[in-house]
């Protein structure tokens, strides 16, 4: 079975988080987004753990309505690296809290800081039967590759136990698959949400094929056992991340790597610190000039939340305007959830809303957007080509190849690799796979598994479009 999962978020007990981050609210909003499985976050915080236990049906099942939860927490180690732990049960979350309590104040923050290094935290995770991997691994703050040049530098003798890596908002599969040591790992895309707003919760998510919605089912998917595994990563364009390019953290002036090094990482304009961007850090770490996607890597779809797409289409200043809220509610109620409306709905079925919204959704399905990269702590931003805003949906379909060109922006469709695919690619491959299956059925043959693929074969060229 296929499930959509957001495994990294926070509770109201974490710093800078909304007081609305409570389990019933998270469950309700996750259902609207199309998520079936959600990480609890902050499972070592004493008060949040009480809330988790109240929602638990049993030690191993936590569910509110149709939303399943799994105990998770983010832990900051003594070197400021953040780690995501996924726990088998409520009792194991309690054990984790007991084991790390001597090394940090668990009541101070839902995201505890402990006087343990990555190897020691991984040893505890293994003892508990938990899964562990680095959070937002490439960001220049509190991340694996901010302070280490390799997995082994962080995790030492426990490196082989690490089973996944969270890409974070400033990276995608194409970025990470230029690093050889990451080829064996499953990549997760999670929201790291601090509020339940429609543009925060599940703004990035991972789709898995699992035997059932349990820790054991998820474990098999992350470890890719018995044919289970991730089937889709959904997330931002990396350029949208606020640390994608090297830039000054005060005035946000961008610099190339040679320029930043020549200025000793201090901005000549304002004297601020130049923070190395993820794109430059990847180039430093890369073993391959171009990404090499292992055959287990699923495609990566670049999307933003539906509310933000509607906001862009209308040209509104916020997702909180009446027009945006009304249109979002109309689509979600009609199609059941945001994922169904944004990814699966046929263009004709979308005609229940303004043509501008339809044009915008179709533009994102094709990757027909203009990207202004972020850096230095300032998020990047997107815009739609002016021609699409005024077109009828049919015209948008016909002009998919007519991209607006600017000197300071980039288009993801140009020169994209296999893992960075548009919805047009998905439909084309899906049609090919469907035709092949029909032909096999007519011949009275059972559908056969796809041929074994080499490690450099693009992830988008596989038989995976039954999601």
XYZ file of C-alpha atoms in Angstrom:
467
model
C 0.000 0.000 0.000
C 1.101 3.572 -0.692
C 1.177 6.142 2.106
C 2.232 9.769 2.215
C 4.373 10.586 5.249
C 5.798 13.674 6.919
C 8.166 12.326 9.557
C 9.800 15.492 10.900
C 7.846 18.272 12.577
C 7.625 19.876 16.000
C 5.179 20.340 18.855
C 4.110 23.442 20.720
C 6.886 22.643 23.204
C 9.670 23.411 20.727
C 11.158 26.890 20.486
C 9.619 29.191 17.875
C 6.669 26.855 17.305
C 2.986 27.632 17.138
C 0.824 26.917 20.173
C -1.539 25.228 17.713
C 0.903 22.372 17.181
C -1.190 19.898 19.150
C -1.915 16.331 18.074
C -5.641 16.744 17.225
C -4.912 19.833 15.129
C -1.951 18.196 13.418
C -4.087 15.122 12.654
C -6.896 17.201 11.179
C -4.613 19.345 9.021
C -2.528 16.358 7.906
C -5.681 14.658 6.627
C -6.536 17.739 4.570
C -3.053 17.662 3.079
C -3.342 13.990 2.104
C -0.933 12.565 4.699
C -1.630 9.210 6.296
C 1.477 8.951 8.504
C 2.928 11.750 10.627
C 5.903 11.873 12.971
C 4.975 13.106 16.437
C 8.179 15.095 16.809
C 9.552 16.022 20.240
C 8.733 12.610 21.751
C 11.260 13.040 24.601
C 9.616 16.194 25.981
C 7.791 15.189 29.204
C 4.566 17.101 28.508
C 4.394 16.165 24.842
C 5.014 12.529 25.733
C 1.938 12.681 27.963
C -0.119 13.930 25.003
C 1.273 11.153 22.818
C 0.320 8.520 25.404
C -3.228 9.907 25.564
C -3.572 9.535 21.793
C -2.066 6.046 21.783
C -4.418 3.141 21.162
C -1.672 0.771 22.258
C 2.069 0.902 22.854
C 2.714 0.562 19.127
C -0.303 2.360 17.647
C -0.971 6.086 17.859
C -3.921 7.282 15.819
C -6.373 10.172 15.735
C -9.140 9.680 13.187
C -7.517 8.419 9.998
C -4.107 9.896 10.808
C -1.447 7.544 12.144
C 1.439 8.880 14.212
C 4.847 7.391 14.857
C 7.144 8.552 17.696
C 9.932 10.771 16.366
C 12.277 13.394 17.688
C 15.050 15.676 16.518
C 18.134 15.762 18.749
C 21.012 18.248 18.608
C 24.369 16.707 19.491
C 27.412 18.259 21.144
C 28.745 19.319 17.732
C 25.482 21.090 16.808
C 24.451 18.411 14.308
C 20.730 17.532 14.261
C 19.580 13.907 14.059
C 16.125 12.470 13.368
C 15.153 9.390 15.375
C 12.131 7.237 14.503
C 11.018 5.045 17.433
C 9.191 1.663 17.417
C 6.750 2.475 20.216
C 5.697 4.809 23.020
C 7.623 2.748 25.561
C 10.784 3.049 23.465
C 10.267 6.825 23.365
C 10.132 6.753 27.151
C 13.349 4.719 27.230
C 15.026 7.203 24.905
C 14.053 10.049 27.208
C 15.518 8.171 30.171
C 18.782 7.467 28.361
C 19.452 11.033 27.195
C 18.059 12.888 30.244
C 21.439 12.878 32.063
C 23.007 14.688 29.108
C 20.526 17.531 28.584
C 17.446 19.362 29.842
C 14.505 17.668 28.165
C 11.998 20.182 29.534
C 13.779 23.196 28.033
C 12.939 22.431 24.421
C 11.041 19.790 22.488
C 14.152 19.541 20.331
C 16.712 18.597 23.032
C 20.387 19.497 22.967
C 22.526 16.795 24.558
C 26.192 16.371 25.444
C 26.580 13.350 23.210
C 28.140 13.060 19.768
C 26.564 11.517 16.697
C 28.128 8.111 17.281
C 26.814 7.946 20.861
C 23.302 8.974 19.818
C 23.347 6.338 17.064
C 24.419 3.692 19.600
C 21.419 4.577 21.771
C 19.141 4.437 18.717
C 20.425 0.973 17.824
C 19.905 -0.278 21.377
C 16.279 0.845 21.178
C 15.689 -0.560 17.708
C 15.127 2.967 16.398
C 16.026 4.341 12.973
C 18.366 7.326 12.780
C 19.714 9.697 10.154
C 20.863 13.319 9.809
C 18.260 16.099 9.562
C 18.395 18.740 6.778
C 21.890 17.410 6.105
C 23.249 20.188 3.916
C 22.150 23.447 5.550
C 25.033 25.571 6.900
C 23.629 25.528 10.434
C 23.072 22.519 12.747
C 23.617 19.970 9.996
C 25.868 17.018 9.201
C 27.744 18.594 6.301
C 28.006 21.958 8.023
C 30.468 20.466 10.522
C 31.625 17.212 8.926
C 32.936 16.174 5.532
C 31.635 12.632 5.752
C 29.142 10.368 7.494
C 31.990 8.567 9.252
C 33.340 11.810 10.701
C 29.999 12.256 12.467
C 28.905 8.705 13.246
C 32.215 6.851 13.558
C 31.787 3.107 14.101
C 27.993 3.499 13.825
C 28.088 4.809 10.241
C 26.770 1.559 8.771
C 23.721 1.756 11.042
C 22.590 5.063 9.493
C 19.726 4.204 7.147
C 18.404 7.503 5.807
C 19.265 11.121 5.144
C 16.832 14.028 5.264
C 17.452 16.287 2.285
C 16.058 19.515 3.734
C 14.547 22.455 1.871
C 17.791 23.498 0.140
C 18.622 20.157 -1.498
C 17.061 17.424 -3.611
C 18.050 14.006 -4.947
C 20.136 15.513 -7.739
C 22.215 17.402 -5.204
C 22.728 14.498 -2.802
C 23.360 11.845 -5.443
C 26.573 13.575 -6.467
C 28.080 12.247 -3.208
C 29.119 8.608 -3.394
C 28.741 7.740 0.299
C 25.028 8.615 0.153
C 24.170 6.172 -2.638
C 23.073 3.429 -0.232
C 20.821 5.654 1.906
C 17.100 6.277 1.550
C 16.360 9.982 1.113
C 13.545 11.521 3.156
C 11.696 14.723 2.381
C 9.958 16.175 5.465
C 8.444 19.524 6.381
C 10.208 20.319 9.700
C 6.953 22.216 10.311
C 6.663 24.629 13.223
C 2.991 25.401 12.604
C -0.022 23.529 11.178
C -0.664 26.108 8.444
C -1.406 24.720 4.990
C 1.920 25.985 3.628
C 4.023 24.494 6.454
C 2.765 21.043 7.427
C 3.725 18.474 4.756
C 5.243 21.164 2.541
C 7.698 18.354 1.786
C 6.782 14.691 2.172
C 7.830 11.174 1.201
C 5.599 8.554 -0.327
C 6.299 4.957 0.671
C 5.143 1.542 -0.394
C 4.593 -0.253 2.936
C 2.986 -3.538 4.025
C 1.039 -1.681 6.717
C 1.092 1.629 8.590
C 3.232 0.569 11.525
C 6.804 1.152 12.625
C 7.743 -2.256 11.251
C 6.119 -1.403 7.922
C 7.949 1.914 7.771
C 11.214 0.259 8.811
C 10.946 -2.179 5.905
C 10.311 0.716 3.526
C 13.238 2.846 4.747
C 15.582 -0.160 4.714
C 14.054 -1.230 1.375
C 13.345 -4.778 2.507
C 11.046 -7.363 0.861
C 10.333 -5.105 -2.100
C 9.058 -2.189 -0.013
C 10.573 1.296 -0.156
C 10.107 4.956 -0.996
C 8.242 5.601 -4.241
C 8.311 9.399 -4.434
C 10.029 12.397 -2.851
C 8.049 15.635 -3.014
C 9.637 18.924 -2.070
C 10.739 22.412 -2.927
C 13.028 23.474 -5.693
C 16.428 23.598 -3.904
C 16.877 27.191 -4.990
C 13.936 28.167 -2.794
C 15.922 27.298 0.319
C 17.210 30.268 2.271
C 20.770 28.945 2.189
C 20.960 27.679 -1.371
C 23.544 30.223 -2.590
C 26.489 31.717 -0.733
C 25.408 35.136 0.524
C 25.804 37.710 3.288
C 23.543 37.016 6.267
C 22.967 40.764 6.811
C 22.446 42.334 3.386
C 21.923 39.069 1.436
C 24.374 40.041 -1.297
C 25.305 36.877 -3.170
C 28.868 35.810 -3.878
C 30.510 33.096 -5.908
C 32.708 30.709 -3.962
C 35.967 32.320 -5.237
C 34.627 35.781 -4.327
C 33.653 34.655 -0.836
C 37.031 33.036 -0.269
C 38.861 36.108 -1.569
C 36.928 38.238 0.947
C 37.591 35.718 3.731
C 33.843 35.147 4.110
C 33.141 38.730 5.142
C 30.876 40.935 3.030
C 32.812 43.934 1.628
C 29.547 45.895 1.400
C 28.301 45.710 4.983
C 30.872 43.699 6.921
C 28.460 40.830 7.581
C 29.357 37.157 7.460
C 29.039 35.396 4.122
C 27.391 32.016 4.721
C 28.408 29.231 2.371
C 25.453 28.061 0.304
C 24.298 24.493 -0.142
C 25.042 24.559 -3.873
C 28.674 25.484 -3.203
C 28.962 22.977 -0.366
C 27.691 20.209 -2.633
C 30.319 21.135 -5.215
C 32.992 20.814 -2.526
C 31.778 17.401 -1.399
C 30.798 15.958 -4.787
C 32.426 12.801 -6.085
C 30.511 13.043 -9.367
C 30.143 15.990 -11.718
C 26.551 14.929 -12.388
C 24.200 12.998 -10.103
C 24.280 9.209 -10.276
C 20.966 7.866 -9.093
C 21.065 4.308 -7.736
C 18.304 2.064 -9.008
C 16.423 2.266 -5.699
C 16.103 6.060 -5.861
C 12.515 7.236 -6.535
C 11.754 10.345 -8.587
C 11.749 13.763 -6.962
C 8.818 16.067 -7.756
C 9.322 19.782 -7.223
C 6.210 21.403 -5.794
C 5.126 24.089 -3.385
C 1.986 23.983 -1.212
C -1.323 24.476 -3.005
C -2.156 27.585 -0.959
C 1.027 29.274 -2.182
C 0.258 28.352 -5.791
C -3.180 29.956 -5.424
C -1.597 33.000 -3.803
C 0.800 33.329 -6.759
C -2.023 32.921 -9.275
C -4.053 35.713 -7.657
C -1.059 37.928 -6.934
C -2.091 38.177 -3.274
C 0.310 39.095 -0.488
C -0.593 36.193 1.799
C -2.160 32.741 1.890
C -4.502 34.099 4.562
C -6.593 36.243 2.222
C -10.249 35.310 1.778
C -9.762 34.549 -1.913
C -6.906 32.125 -1.309
C -8.665 30.395 1.584
C -11.912 29.998 -0.353
C -10.227 28.533 -3.430
C -8.057 26.177 -1.347
C -11.087 24.954 0.602
C -13.055 24.412 -2.615
C -10.324 22.239 -4.126
C -9.608 20.258 -0.964
C -13.271 19.557 -0.243
C -13.949 18.562 -3.850
C -10.963 16.234 -4.264
C -10.670 15.024 -0.682
C -7.223 16.441 0.083
C -4.506 18.701 -1.269
C -2.366 15.961 -2.828
C -5.302 14.736 -4.916
C -6.067 18.248 -6.160
C -2.493 19.291 -6.811
C -1.066 16.110 -8.327
C -3.835 13.878 -9.641
C -6.816 15.996 -10.683
C -7.491 16.173 -14.427
C -7.394 19.723 -15.844
C -11.093 19.593 -16.748
C -11.987 18.621 -13.182
C -10.160 21.693 -11.862
C -12.614 24.033 -13.603
C -14.449 24.522 -10.298
C -11.943 27.331 -9.548
C -10.605 30.432 -11.304
C -8.732 29.847 -14.576
C -5.676 31.549 -13.098
C -5.411 28.834 -10.465
C -5.725 26.088 -13.073
C -3.016 27.726 -15.184
C -0.757 27.967 -12.145
C -1.271 24.310 -11.139
C -0.574 23.154 -14.693
C 2.518 25.362 -14.849
C 3.899 23.703 -11.726
C 3.110 20.285 -13.138
C 5.364 21.163 -16.073
C 8.043 22.942 -14.055
C 7.192 26.088 -16.015
C 8.178 28.516 -13.264
C 10.849 31.147 -12.808
C 13.139 30.690 -9.808
C 14.987 33.390 -7.891
C 17.496 31.548 -5.648
C 17.771 32.271 -1.946
C 20.859 32.689 0.198
C 22.234 34.070 3.453
C 19.024 33.249 5.341
C 16.648 34.775 2.796
C 14.281 32.360 1.094
C 14.304 32.116 -2.672
C 11.066 32.852 -4.475
C 9.149 31.741 -7.526
C 7.017 33.458 -10.105
C 4.843 32.391 -12.988
C 5.539 33.608 -16.526
C 3.254 36.575 -17.225
C 1.853 34.841 -20.299
C 0.449 31.991 -18.224
C -1.400 34.239 -15.794
C -3.729 35.529 -18.487
C -4.174 32.309 -20.454
C -6.997 29.828 -20.480
C -6.024 26.363 -19.167
C -5.956 24.941 -22.689
C -3.526 27.640 -23.784
C -1.282 26.852 -20.833
C -1.134 23.250 -22.014
C -0.148 24.294 -25.534
C 2.561 26.735 -24.434
C 4.386 24.396 -22.036
C 7.558 24.648 -24.094
C 7.505 28.427 -24.406
C 9.560 29.402 -21.357
C 10.096 32.971 -20.279
C 13.820 33.781 -20.257
C 15.499 36.139 -17.799
C 19.153 36.877 -17.161
C 19.012 36.375 -13.384
C 16.642 33.439 -13.006
C 16.752 29.743 -13.732
C 14.263 27.237 -15.158
C 14.344 23.704 -13.768
C 13.117 22.156 -17.017
C 16.253 23.272 -18.833
C 18.927 20.628 -18.515
C 17.039 18.703 -15.840
C 18.170 15.204 -14.941
C 16.132 12.071 -14.498
C 15.274 12.616 -10.842
C 14.006 16.121 -11.463
C 10.976 15.395 -13.552
C 7.944 17.373 -14.611
C 4.367 16.119 -14.591
C 4.522 15.974 -18.377
C 7.355 13.451 -17.995
C 5.307 11.479 -15.494
C 2.309 11.258 -17.782
C 4.461 10.284 -20.768
C 6.209 7.489 -18.899
C 2.986 6.382 -17.226
C 1.323 6.081 -20.627
C 4.238 4.015 -21.920
C 4.099 1.720 -18.901
C 0.311 1.358 -19.192
C 0.551 0.463 -22.861
C 3.223 -2.118 -22.086
C 1.096 -3.658 -19.344
C -1.963 -3.803 -21.601
C 0.044 -5.543 -24.290
C 1.337 -8.101 -21.781
C -2.184 -8.740 -20.481
C -3.514 -9.298 -23.980
C -0.754 -11.820 -24.561
C -1.848 -13.617 -21.396
C 1.432 -12.914 -19.593
C 1.864 -11.749 -16.055
C 3.409 -8.316 -15.573
C 7.127 -8.742 -15.127
C 9.456 -6.803 -12.825
C 11.427 -4.051 -14.577
C 14.871 -5.013 -15.778
C 17.740 -4.405 -13.432
C 19.114 -0.919 -13.918
C 22.652 0.382 -13.613
C 23.503 2.853 -10.858
C 23.616 5.807 -13.262
C 20.198 5.247 -14.829
C 17.932 8.255 -14.154
C 15.437 7.582 -11.382
C 12.618 9.009 -13.501
C 12.927 6.224 -16.086
C 11.579 3.441 -13.893
C 8.198 1.737 -13.721
C 6.720 3.623 -10.782
C 3.738 5.537 -11.953
C 1.029 3.732 -10.040
C 1.249 6.264 -7.219
